[in-house]
CSV table of C-alpha atoms in Angstrom, one decimal:
chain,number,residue,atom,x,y,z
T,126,UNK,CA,8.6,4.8,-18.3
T,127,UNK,CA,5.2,5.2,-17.0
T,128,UNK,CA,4.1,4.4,-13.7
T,129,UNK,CA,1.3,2.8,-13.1
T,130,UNK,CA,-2.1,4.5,-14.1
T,131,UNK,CA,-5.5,4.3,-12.2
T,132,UNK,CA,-8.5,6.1,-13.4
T,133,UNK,CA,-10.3,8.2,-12.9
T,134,UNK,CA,-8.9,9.6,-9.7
T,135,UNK,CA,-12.2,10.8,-8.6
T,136,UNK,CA,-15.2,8.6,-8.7
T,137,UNK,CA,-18.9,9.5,-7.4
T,138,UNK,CA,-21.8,7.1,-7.4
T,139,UNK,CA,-25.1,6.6,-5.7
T,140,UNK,CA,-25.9,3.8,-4.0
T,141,UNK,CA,-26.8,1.2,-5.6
T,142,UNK,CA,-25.2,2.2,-8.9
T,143,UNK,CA,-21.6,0.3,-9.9
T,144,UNK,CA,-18.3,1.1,-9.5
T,145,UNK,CA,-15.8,0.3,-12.3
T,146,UNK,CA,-11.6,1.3,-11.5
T,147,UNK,CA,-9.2,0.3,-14.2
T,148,UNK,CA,-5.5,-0.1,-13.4
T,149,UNK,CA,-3.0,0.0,-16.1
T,150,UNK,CA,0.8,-1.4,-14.8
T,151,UNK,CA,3.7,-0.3,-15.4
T,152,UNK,CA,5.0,-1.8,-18.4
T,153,UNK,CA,6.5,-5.6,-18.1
T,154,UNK,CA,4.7,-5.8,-15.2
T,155,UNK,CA,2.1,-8.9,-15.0
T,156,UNK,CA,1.1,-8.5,-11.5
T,157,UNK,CA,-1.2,-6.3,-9.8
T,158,UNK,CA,-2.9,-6.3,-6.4
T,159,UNK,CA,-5.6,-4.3,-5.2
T,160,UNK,CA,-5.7,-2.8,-2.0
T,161,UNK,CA,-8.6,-0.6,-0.3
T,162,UNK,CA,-7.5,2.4,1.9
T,163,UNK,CA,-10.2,3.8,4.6
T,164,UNK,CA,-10.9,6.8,5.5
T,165,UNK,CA,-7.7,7.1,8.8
T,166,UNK,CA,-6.5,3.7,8.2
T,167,UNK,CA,-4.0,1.6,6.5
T,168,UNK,CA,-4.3,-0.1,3.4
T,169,UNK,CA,-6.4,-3.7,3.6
T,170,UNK,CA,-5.5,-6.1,0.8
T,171,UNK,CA,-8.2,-6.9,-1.7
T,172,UNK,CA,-7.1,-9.7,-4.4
T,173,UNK,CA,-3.8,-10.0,-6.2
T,174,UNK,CA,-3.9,-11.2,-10.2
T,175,UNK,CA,-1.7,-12.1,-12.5
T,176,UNK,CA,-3.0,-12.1,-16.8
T,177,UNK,CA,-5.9,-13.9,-16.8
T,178,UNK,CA,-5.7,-15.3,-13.2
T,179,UNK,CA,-6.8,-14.6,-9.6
T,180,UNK,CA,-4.5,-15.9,-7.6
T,181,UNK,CA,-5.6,-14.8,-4.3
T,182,UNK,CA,-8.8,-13.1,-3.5
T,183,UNK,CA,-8.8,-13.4,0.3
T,184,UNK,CA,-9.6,-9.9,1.4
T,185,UNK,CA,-12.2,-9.5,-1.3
T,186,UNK,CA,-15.4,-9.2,-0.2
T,187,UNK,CA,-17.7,-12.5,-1.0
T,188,UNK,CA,-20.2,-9.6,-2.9
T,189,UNK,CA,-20.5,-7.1,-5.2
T,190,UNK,CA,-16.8,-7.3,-5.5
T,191,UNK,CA,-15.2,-8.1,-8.5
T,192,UNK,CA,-11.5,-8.3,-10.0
T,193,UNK,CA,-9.9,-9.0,-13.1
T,194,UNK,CA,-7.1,-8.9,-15.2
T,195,UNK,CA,-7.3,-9.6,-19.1
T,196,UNK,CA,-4.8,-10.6,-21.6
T,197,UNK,CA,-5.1,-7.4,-23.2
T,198,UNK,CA,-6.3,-4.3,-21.4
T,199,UNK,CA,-6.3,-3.1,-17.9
T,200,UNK,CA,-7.1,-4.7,-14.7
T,201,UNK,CA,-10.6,-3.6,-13.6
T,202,UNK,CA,-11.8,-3.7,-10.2
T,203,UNK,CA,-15.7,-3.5,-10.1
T,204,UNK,CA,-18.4,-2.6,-7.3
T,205,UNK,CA,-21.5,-3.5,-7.9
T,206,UNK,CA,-24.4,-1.8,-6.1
T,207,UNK,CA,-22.5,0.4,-4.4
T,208,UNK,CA,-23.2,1.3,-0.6
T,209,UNK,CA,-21.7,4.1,1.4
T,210,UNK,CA,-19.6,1.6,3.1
T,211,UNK,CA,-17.6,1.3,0.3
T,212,UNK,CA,-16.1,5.1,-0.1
T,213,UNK,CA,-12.4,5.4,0.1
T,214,UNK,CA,-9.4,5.0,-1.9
T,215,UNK,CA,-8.5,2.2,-3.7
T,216,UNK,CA,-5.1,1.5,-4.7
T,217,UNK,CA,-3.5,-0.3,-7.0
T,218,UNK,CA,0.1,-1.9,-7.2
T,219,UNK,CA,2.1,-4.0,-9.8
T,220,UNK,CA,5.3,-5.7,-10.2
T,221,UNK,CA,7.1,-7.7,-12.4
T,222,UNK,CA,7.0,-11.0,-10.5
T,223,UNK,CA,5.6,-12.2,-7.3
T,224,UNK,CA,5.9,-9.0,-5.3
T,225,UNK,CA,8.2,-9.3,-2.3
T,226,UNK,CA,12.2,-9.9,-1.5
T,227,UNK,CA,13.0,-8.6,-4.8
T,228,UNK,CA,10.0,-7.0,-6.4
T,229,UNK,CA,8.5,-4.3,-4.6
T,230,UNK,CA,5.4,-3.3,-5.4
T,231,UNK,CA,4.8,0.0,-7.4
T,232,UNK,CA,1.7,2.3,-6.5
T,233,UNK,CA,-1.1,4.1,-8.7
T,234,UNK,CA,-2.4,7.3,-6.9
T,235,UNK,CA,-5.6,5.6,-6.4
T,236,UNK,CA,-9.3,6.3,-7.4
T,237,UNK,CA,-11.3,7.8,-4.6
T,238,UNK,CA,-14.5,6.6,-4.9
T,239,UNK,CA,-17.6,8.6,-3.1
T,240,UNK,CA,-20.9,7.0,-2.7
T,241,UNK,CA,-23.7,9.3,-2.2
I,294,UNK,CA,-1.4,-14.3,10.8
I,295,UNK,CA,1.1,-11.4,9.7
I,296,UNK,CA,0.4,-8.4,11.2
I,297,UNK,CA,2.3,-4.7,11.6
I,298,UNK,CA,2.2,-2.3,14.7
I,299,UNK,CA,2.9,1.1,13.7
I,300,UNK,CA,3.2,4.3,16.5
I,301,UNK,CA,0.3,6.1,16.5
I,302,UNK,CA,0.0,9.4,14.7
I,303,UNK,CA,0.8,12.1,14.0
I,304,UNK,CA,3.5,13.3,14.8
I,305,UNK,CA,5.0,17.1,14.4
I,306,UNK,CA,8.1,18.2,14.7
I,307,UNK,CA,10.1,21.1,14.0
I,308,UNK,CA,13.0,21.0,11.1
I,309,UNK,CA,15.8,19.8,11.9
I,310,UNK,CA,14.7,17.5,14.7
I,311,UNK,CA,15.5,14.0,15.1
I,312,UNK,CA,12.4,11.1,14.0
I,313,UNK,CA,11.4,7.6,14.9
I,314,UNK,CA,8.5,6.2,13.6
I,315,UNK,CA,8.2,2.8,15.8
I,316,UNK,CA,7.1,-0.5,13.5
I,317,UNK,CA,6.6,-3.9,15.4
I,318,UNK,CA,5.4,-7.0,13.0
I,319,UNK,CA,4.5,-10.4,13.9
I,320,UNK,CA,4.7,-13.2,10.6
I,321,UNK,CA,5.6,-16.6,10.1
I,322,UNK,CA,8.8,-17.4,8.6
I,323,UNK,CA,11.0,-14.5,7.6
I,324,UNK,CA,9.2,-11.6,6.3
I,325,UNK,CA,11.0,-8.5,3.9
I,326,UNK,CA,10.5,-5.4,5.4
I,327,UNK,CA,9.5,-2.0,4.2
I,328,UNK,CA,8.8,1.6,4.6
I,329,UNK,CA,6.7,3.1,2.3
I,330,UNK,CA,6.0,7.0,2.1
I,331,UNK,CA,2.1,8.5,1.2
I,332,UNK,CA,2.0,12.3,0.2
I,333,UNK,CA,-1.0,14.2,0.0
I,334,UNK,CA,-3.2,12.8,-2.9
I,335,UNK,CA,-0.6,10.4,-4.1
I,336,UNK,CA,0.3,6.9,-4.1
I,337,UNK,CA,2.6,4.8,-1.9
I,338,UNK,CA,6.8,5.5,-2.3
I,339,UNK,CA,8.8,2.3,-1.4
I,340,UNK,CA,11.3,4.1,0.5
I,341,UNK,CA,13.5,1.4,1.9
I,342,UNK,CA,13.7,-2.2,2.3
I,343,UNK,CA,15.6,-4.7,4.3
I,344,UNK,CA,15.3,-8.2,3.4
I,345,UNK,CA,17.1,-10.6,6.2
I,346,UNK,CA,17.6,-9.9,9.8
I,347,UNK,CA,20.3,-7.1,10.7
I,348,UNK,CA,19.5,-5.3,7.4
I,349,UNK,CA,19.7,-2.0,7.3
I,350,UNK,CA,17.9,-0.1,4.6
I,351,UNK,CA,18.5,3.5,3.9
I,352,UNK,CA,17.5,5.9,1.6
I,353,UNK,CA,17.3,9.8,1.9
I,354,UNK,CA,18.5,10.0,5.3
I,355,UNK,CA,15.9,7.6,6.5
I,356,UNK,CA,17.3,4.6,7.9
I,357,UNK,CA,15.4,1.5,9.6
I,358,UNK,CA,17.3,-1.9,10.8
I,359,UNK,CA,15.5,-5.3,10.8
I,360,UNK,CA,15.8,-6.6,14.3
I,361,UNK,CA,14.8,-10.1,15.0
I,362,UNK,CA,15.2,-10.7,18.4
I,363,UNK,CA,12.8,-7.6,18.9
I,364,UNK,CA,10.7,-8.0,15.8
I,365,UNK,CA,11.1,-4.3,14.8
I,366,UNK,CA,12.0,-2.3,11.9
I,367,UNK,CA,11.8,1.7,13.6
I,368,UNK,CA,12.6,4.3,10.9
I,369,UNK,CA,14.8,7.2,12.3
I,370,UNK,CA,15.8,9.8,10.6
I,371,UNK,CA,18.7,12.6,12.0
I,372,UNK,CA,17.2,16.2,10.6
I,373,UNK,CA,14.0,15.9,9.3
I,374,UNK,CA,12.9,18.7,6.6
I,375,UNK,CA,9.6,20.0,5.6
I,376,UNK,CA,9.7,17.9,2.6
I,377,UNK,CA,9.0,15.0,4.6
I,378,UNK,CA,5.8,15.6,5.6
I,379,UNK,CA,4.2,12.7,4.2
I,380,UNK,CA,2.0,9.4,6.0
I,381,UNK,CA,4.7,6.5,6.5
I,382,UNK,CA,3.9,2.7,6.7
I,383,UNK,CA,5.4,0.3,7.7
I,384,UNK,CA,4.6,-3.5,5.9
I,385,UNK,CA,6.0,-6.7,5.9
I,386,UNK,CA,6.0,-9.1,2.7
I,387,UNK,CA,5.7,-13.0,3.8
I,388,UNK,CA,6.1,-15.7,1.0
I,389,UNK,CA,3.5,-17.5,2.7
I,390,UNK,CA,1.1,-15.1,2.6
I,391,UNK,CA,1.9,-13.9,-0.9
I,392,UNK,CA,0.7,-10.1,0.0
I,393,UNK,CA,2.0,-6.8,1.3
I,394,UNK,CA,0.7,-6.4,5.0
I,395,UNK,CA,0.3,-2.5,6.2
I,396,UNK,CA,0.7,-0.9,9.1
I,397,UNK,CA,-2.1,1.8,9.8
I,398,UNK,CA,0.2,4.6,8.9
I,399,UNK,CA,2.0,7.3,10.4
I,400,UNK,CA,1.0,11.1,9.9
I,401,UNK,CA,4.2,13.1,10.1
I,402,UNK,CA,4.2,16.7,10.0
I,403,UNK,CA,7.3,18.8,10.2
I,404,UNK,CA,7.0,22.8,10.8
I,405,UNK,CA,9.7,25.3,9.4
């Protein structure tokens, strides 16, 4: 059973170009949260989807930032005009119902994105 | 708002020595606890969980208890190995909140 698959690992733009990460969950899983991991800090949650919905987008910044999560197909998490602010790793995490007491989220091994 | 207080890194120890990673949170309601585990270019590991106060979650040798009165959840370990070199974080999962909330991590490093 597959865990659950970012790509790429490695991403490098220049500013001003977009960012596109694709999450794939593990399968049964119709929930996935995005979370943003700095460069010596912690992870910082982004948004958390379920098919088709965003059900809380909080910690997503108001621009450039973008999540979604089809009926068919990954979840993509774009960036648009990327600035150098926005290099680290970006995680993402699914699980088959509202993550928490009994469904603990499962990780990707991120896509570290570089902005040059 | 939740929040989670981790001991600040890193740590290194020797193998064989005994670890506590301290992990204070502060949420509304009654949060579900957990240790996660970060190795070098991976993701996060759940490692263990506790659920309700006086929980214990345990899970290859790591232990942590979900104290109330003290609003802690310490991981502790007896021997530690090489192996477990790894970043740990703590996090707390509130129903009101609907998200994982992290700690800032722990860097443990453990020398043969």
């Amino acid at each position: 059973n597959a865990g659950v698959m970012q790509n790429p690992r490695h991403l490098v733009r220049r500013r001003g170009q977009e960012a596109r990460l694709r999450c794939s969950p593990m399968k049964g899983h119709s929930h996935v949260y995005w979370y943003r991991q700095l460069p010596e800090e912690g992870l910082k949650f982004m948004v958390y989807l379920q098919k088709e919905n965003i059900i809380d987008e909080s910690g997503m910044p108001k621009e450039r930032f973008s999540a979604e999560f089809p009926k068919e197909g990954p979840s993509i998490l774009r960036i648009q005009q990327v600035v150098r602010g926005d290099s680290a790793a970006y995680f993402c995490a699914s699980s088959p119902a509202e993550g928490g007491t009994g469904s603990p989220l499962h990780f990707g091994n991120g896509t570290r994105l570089t902005v040059t | 708002g939740n929040s989670v207080t981790q001991m600040e890194g890193p740590v290194t120890l020797s193998e064989e020595a005994f670890l506590t990673i301290n992990c204070t949170y502060t949420a509304t309601g009654y949060p579900s606890l957990f240790w996660y585990v970060q190795y070098p270019g991976e993701g996060l590991q759940l490692l263990l969980k506790a659920t309700k106060a006086d929980d214990k979650g345990s899970n290859k040798g790591f232990e942590a208890t979900y104290r109330k009165e003290t609003t802690s959840f310490h991981l502790e370990k007896g021997s530690v190995q090489v192996s477990d070199s790894a970043v740990y974080f703590c996090a707390l999962y509130s129903g009101s909140a609907r998200q994982l909330t992290f700690g800032s991590g722990t860097q443990l490093t453990v020398l043969p």
